[in-house]
Coordinates of C-alpha atoms (C1' of nucleotides) in Angstrom, one line a residue:
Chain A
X196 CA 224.1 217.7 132.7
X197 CA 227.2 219.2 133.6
X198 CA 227.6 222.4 135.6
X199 CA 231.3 223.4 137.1
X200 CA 232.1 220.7 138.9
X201 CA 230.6 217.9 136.1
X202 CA 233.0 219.5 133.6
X203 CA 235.8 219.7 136.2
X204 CA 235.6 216.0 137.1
X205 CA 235.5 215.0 133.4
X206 CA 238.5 217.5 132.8
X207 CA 240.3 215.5 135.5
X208 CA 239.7 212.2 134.2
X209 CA 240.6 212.7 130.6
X210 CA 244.3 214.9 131.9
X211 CA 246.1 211.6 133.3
X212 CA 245.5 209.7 130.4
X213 CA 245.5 212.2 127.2
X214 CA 248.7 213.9 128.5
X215 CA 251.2 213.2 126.0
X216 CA 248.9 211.5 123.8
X217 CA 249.3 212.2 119.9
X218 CA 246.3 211.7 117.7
X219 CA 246.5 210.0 115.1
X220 CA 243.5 210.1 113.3
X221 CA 240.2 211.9 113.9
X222 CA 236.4 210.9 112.7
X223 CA 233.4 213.7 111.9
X224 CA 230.3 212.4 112.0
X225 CA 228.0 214.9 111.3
X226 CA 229.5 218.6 110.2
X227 CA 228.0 220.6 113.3
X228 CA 227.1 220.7 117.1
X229 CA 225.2 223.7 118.7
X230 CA 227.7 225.6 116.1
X231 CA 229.9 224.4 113.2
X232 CA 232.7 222.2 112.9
X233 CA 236.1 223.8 111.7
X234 CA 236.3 222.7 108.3
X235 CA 239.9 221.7 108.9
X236 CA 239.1 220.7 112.6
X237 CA 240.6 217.0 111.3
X238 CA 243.6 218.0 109.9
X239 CA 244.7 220.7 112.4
X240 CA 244.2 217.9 114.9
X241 CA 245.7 215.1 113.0
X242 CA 249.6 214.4 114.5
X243 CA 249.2 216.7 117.7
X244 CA 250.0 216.2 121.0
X245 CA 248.0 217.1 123.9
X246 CA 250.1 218.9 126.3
X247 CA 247.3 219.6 128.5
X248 CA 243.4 220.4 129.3
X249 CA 242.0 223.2 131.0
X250 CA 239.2 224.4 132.1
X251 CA 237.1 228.0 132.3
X252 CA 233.8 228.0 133.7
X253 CA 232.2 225.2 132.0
X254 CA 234.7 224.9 128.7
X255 CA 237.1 222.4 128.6
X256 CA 240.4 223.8 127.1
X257 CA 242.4 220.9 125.1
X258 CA 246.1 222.4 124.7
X259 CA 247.9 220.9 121.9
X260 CA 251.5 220.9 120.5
X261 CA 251.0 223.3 118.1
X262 CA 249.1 227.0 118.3
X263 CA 245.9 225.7 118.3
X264 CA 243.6 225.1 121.7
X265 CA 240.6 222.6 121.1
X266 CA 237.3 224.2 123.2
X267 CA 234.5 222.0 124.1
X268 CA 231.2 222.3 125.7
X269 CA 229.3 219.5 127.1
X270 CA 226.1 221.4 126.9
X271 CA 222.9 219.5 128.6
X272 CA 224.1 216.2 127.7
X273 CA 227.7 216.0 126.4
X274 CA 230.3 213.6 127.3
X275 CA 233.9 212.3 126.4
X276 CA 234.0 208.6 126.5
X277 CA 238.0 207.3 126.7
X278 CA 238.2 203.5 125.7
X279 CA 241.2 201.4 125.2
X280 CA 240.1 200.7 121.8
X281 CA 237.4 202.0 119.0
X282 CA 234.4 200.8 119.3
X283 CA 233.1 198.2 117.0
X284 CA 230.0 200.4 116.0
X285 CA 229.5 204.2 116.8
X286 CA 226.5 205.2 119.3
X287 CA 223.7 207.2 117.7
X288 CA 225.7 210.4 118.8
X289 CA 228.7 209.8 118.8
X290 CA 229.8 212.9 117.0
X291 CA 233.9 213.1 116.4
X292 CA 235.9 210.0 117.3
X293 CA 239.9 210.5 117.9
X294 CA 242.0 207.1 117.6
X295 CA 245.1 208.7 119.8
X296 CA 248.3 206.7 120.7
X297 CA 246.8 204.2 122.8
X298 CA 243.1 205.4 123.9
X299 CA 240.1 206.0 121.4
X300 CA 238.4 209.1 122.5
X301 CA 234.7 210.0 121.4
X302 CA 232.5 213.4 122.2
X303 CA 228.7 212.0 122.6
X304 CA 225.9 214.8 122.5
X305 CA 222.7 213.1 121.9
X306 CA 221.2 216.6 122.1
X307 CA 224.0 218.8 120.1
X308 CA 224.0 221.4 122.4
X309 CA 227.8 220.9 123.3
X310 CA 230.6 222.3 121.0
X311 CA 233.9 221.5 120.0
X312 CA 236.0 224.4 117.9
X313 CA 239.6 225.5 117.8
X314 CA 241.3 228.8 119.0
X315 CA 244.9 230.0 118.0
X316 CA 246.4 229.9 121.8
X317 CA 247.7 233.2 121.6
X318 CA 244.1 234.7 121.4
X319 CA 242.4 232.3 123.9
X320 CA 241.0 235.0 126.2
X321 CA 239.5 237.4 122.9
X322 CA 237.8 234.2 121.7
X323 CA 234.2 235.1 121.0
X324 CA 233.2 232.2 123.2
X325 CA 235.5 233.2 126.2
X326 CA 235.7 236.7 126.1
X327 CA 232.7 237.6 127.9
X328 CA 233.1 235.4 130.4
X329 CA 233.4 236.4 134.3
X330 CA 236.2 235.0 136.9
X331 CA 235.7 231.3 137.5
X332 CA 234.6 230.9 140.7
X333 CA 237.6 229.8 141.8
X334 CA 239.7 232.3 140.7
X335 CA 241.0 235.8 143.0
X336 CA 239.1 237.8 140.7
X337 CA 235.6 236.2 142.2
X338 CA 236.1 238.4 145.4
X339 CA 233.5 239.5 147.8
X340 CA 234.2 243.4 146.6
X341 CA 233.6 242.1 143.1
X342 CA 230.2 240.6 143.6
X343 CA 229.1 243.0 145.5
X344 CA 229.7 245.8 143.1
X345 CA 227.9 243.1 140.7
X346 CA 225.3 242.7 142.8
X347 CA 224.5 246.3 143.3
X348 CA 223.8 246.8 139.8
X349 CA 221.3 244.3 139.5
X350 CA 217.7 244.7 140.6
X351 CA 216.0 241.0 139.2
X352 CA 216.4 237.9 141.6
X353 CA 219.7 236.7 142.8
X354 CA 219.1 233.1 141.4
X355 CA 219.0 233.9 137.6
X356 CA 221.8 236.5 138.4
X357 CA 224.3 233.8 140.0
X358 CA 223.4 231.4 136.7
X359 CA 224.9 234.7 134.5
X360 CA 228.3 233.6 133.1
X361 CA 229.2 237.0 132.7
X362 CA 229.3 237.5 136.6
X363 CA 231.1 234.5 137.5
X364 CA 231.7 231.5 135.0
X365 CA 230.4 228.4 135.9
X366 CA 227.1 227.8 138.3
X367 CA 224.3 225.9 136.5
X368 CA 221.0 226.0 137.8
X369 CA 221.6 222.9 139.5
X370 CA 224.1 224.7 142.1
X371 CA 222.3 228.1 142.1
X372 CA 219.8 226.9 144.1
X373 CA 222.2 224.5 146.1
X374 CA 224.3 227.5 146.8
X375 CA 221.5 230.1 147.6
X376 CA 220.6 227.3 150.2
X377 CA 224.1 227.1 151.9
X378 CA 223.5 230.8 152.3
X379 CA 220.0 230.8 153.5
X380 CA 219.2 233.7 151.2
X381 CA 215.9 233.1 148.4
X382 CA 216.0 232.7 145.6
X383 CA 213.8 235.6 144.5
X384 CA 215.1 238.1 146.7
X385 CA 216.4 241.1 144.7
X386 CA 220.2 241.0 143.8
X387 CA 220.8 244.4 144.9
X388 CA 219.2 243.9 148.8
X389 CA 221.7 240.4 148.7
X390 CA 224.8 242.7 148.3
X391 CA 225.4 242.6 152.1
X392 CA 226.1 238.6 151.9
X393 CA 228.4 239.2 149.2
X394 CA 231.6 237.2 151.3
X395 CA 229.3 234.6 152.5
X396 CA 227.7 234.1 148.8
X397 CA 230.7 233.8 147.3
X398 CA 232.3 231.4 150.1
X399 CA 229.3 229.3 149.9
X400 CA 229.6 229.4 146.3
X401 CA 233.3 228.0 146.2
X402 CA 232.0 225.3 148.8
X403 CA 229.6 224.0 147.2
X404 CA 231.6 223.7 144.0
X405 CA 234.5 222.0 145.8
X406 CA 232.1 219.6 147.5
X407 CA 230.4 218.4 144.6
X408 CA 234.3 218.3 142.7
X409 CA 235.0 216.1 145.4
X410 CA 232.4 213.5 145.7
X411 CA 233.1 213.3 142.0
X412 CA 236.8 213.1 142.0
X413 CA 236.1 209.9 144.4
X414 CA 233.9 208.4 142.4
X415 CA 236.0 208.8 139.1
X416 CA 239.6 208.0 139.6
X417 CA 240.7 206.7 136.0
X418 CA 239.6 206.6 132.7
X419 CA 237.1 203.8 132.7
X420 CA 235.0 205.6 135.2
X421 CA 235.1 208.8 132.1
X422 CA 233.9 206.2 129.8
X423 CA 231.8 204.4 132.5
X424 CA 228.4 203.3 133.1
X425 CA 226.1 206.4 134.2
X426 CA 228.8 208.7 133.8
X427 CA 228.1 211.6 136.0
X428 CA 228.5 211.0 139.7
X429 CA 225.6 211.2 142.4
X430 CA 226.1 214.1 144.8
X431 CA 223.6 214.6 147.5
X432 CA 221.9 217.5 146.7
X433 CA 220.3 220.0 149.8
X434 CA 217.8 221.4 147.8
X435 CA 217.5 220.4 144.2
X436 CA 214.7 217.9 143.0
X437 CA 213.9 217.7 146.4
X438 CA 210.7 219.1 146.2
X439 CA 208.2 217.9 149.3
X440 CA 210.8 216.5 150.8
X441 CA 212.0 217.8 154.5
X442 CA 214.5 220.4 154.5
X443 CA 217.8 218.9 156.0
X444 CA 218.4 221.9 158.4
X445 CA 214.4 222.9 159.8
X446 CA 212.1 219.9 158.2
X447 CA 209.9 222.2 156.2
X448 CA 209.1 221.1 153.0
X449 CA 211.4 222.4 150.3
X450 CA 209.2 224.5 147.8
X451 CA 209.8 224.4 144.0
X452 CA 209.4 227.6 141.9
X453 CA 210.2 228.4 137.9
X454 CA 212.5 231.3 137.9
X455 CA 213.6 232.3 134.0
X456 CA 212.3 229.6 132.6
X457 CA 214.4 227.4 135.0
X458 CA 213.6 225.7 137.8
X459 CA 214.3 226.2 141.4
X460 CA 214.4 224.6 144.8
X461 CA 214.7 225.8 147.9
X462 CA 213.7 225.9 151.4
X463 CA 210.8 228.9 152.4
X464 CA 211.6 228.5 155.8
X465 CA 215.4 229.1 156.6
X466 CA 215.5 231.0 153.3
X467 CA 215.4 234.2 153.5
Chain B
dC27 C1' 222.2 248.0 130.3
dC28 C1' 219.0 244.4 132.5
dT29 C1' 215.5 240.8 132.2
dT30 C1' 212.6 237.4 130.2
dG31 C1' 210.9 234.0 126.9
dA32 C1' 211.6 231.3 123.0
dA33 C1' 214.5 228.6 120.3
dC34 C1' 217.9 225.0 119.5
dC35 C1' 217.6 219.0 120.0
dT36 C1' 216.8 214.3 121.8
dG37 C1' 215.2 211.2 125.4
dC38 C1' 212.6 209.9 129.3
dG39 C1' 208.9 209.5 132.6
dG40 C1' 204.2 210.5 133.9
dG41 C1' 199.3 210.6 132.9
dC42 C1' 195.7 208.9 130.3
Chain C
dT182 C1' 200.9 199.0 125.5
dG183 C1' 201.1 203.4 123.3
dC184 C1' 200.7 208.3 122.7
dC185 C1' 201.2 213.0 124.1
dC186 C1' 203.0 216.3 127.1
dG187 C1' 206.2 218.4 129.8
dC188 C1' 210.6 218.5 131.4
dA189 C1' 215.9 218.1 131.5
dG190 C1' 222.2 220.1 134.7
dG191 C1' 223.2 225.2 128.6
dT192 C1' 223.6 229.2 125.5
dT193 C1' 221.9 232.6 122.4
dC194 C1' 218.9 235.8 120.3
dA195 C1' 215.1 239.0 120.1
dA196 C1' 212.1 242.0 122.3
dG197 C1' 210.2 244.6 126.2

DNA sequence: CCTTGAACCTGCGGGC
DNA sequence: TGCCCGCAGGTTCAAG
């Protein structure tokens, strides 16, 4: 489920609450996700404080009172459920429960292709997980120049390109195609002859993003809503899963096509 | 280096 | 109703 603004929206639910918060015990219930467990994941957490959570690209980043960092991926279906207290029986996925000072946290993955691991804070940014990762779109470093240059190199089509986390951390196939559509570029037209909409890729981009942050941020104001029913907000997508449907700008039909192995939406008409 | 396809895993909806 | 298939918002690895 969660691209950029999913993770961001769950990042800003769980700050408020787990700010502060010591944990006092932690739960493994099963010794892996997509990648194993620390082996002393439990007692390197045990007695910390979370001082804050971050977030690059889609990782959360849980900072604690000691040298460690807790990183965690949702994958296609993870989620962080806060309650006020445990649960009297664990869901079928509920994979590591943490009793903290006065919320019960639990990671749910029914299909384990999340993560959760630990990183010394010191070497965050060399972190095998993080290292290769481009700007977040959010940050300076996603500039128009840089894209471009990015752009250049690349001769494929620009959709699978703008889903490469190595360019720029964070759009999900859900948003590549909404974003391409803000643009009116296609989908399959070759990176390299996008390069001239560089500024407007990367401003549509960013709005796209912040728009879907904020229709989420509305809908999620405190921790219930993290633990809530449905979970992930509703945003009102231009293109995505919209196949047949009239485009919102021109009426055509929006057209579905499999790009990578992923599919993509988009209209043919003010597309181009 | 770039690009694609398959693999990882569970759940759900559609078609028969 | 039940079964089978394909598909799902992510990443990684192998191979072309």
């Amino acid at each position: 489920m969660p691209e950029l603004p999913e993770v961001e929206t769950v990042r800003r639910g769980l700050e408020k609450p787990l700010k502060g918060q010591a944990i006092r015990s932690v739960g493994l219930r099963r010794k892996d996700l997509r990648i194993p467990f620390p082996k002393d994941l439990g007692q390197r957490l045990t007695g910390r404080v979370i001082e804050s959570i971050g977030r690059k690209g889609k990782y959360l980043l849980f900072h604690l009172d000691s040298e460690d960092v807790v990183i965690a991926h949702l994958g296609m279906s993870g989620n962080f459920l806060l309650n006020k207290k445990a649960p009297e029986i664990f869901g079928k996925h509920d994979h590591l429960v943490m009793q903290l000072d006065d919320y019960h946290l639990t990671f749910n993955d029914p299909r384990r292709f999340g993560l959760i691991t630990l990183a010394k804070a010191h070497e965050l940014q060399k972190h095998k997980l993080l290292a290769a990762m481009g700007p977040d779109p959010f940050e300076k470093a996603f500039s128009p120049a840089y894209l471009k240059e990015a752009l250049k190199r690349r001769k494929g089509p620009i959709k699978p390109v703008l889903m490469d986390q190595t360019l720029v951390a964070g759009v999900g196939n859900i948003y590549a195609s909404e974003a391409l559509y803000l643009a009116k570029v296609a989908p399959g037209k070759p990176a390299h002859k996008v390069a001239a909409a560089a500024e407007a890729l990367v401003a549509d981009v960013r709005k796209v993003l912040q728009a879907a942050i904020e229709s989420g941020g509305s809908s999620l104001r405190d921790f219930m809503q993290v633990s809530g029913e449905g979970g992930y907000f509703q945003h009102r997508f231009n293109v995505y899963d919209r196949k047949g449907e009239p485009c919102r700008r021109c009426k055509t039909p929006i057209k579905e096509i499999r790009q990578a192995g992923r599919s993509t939406f988009f209209c043919p008409s003010c597309q181009k």
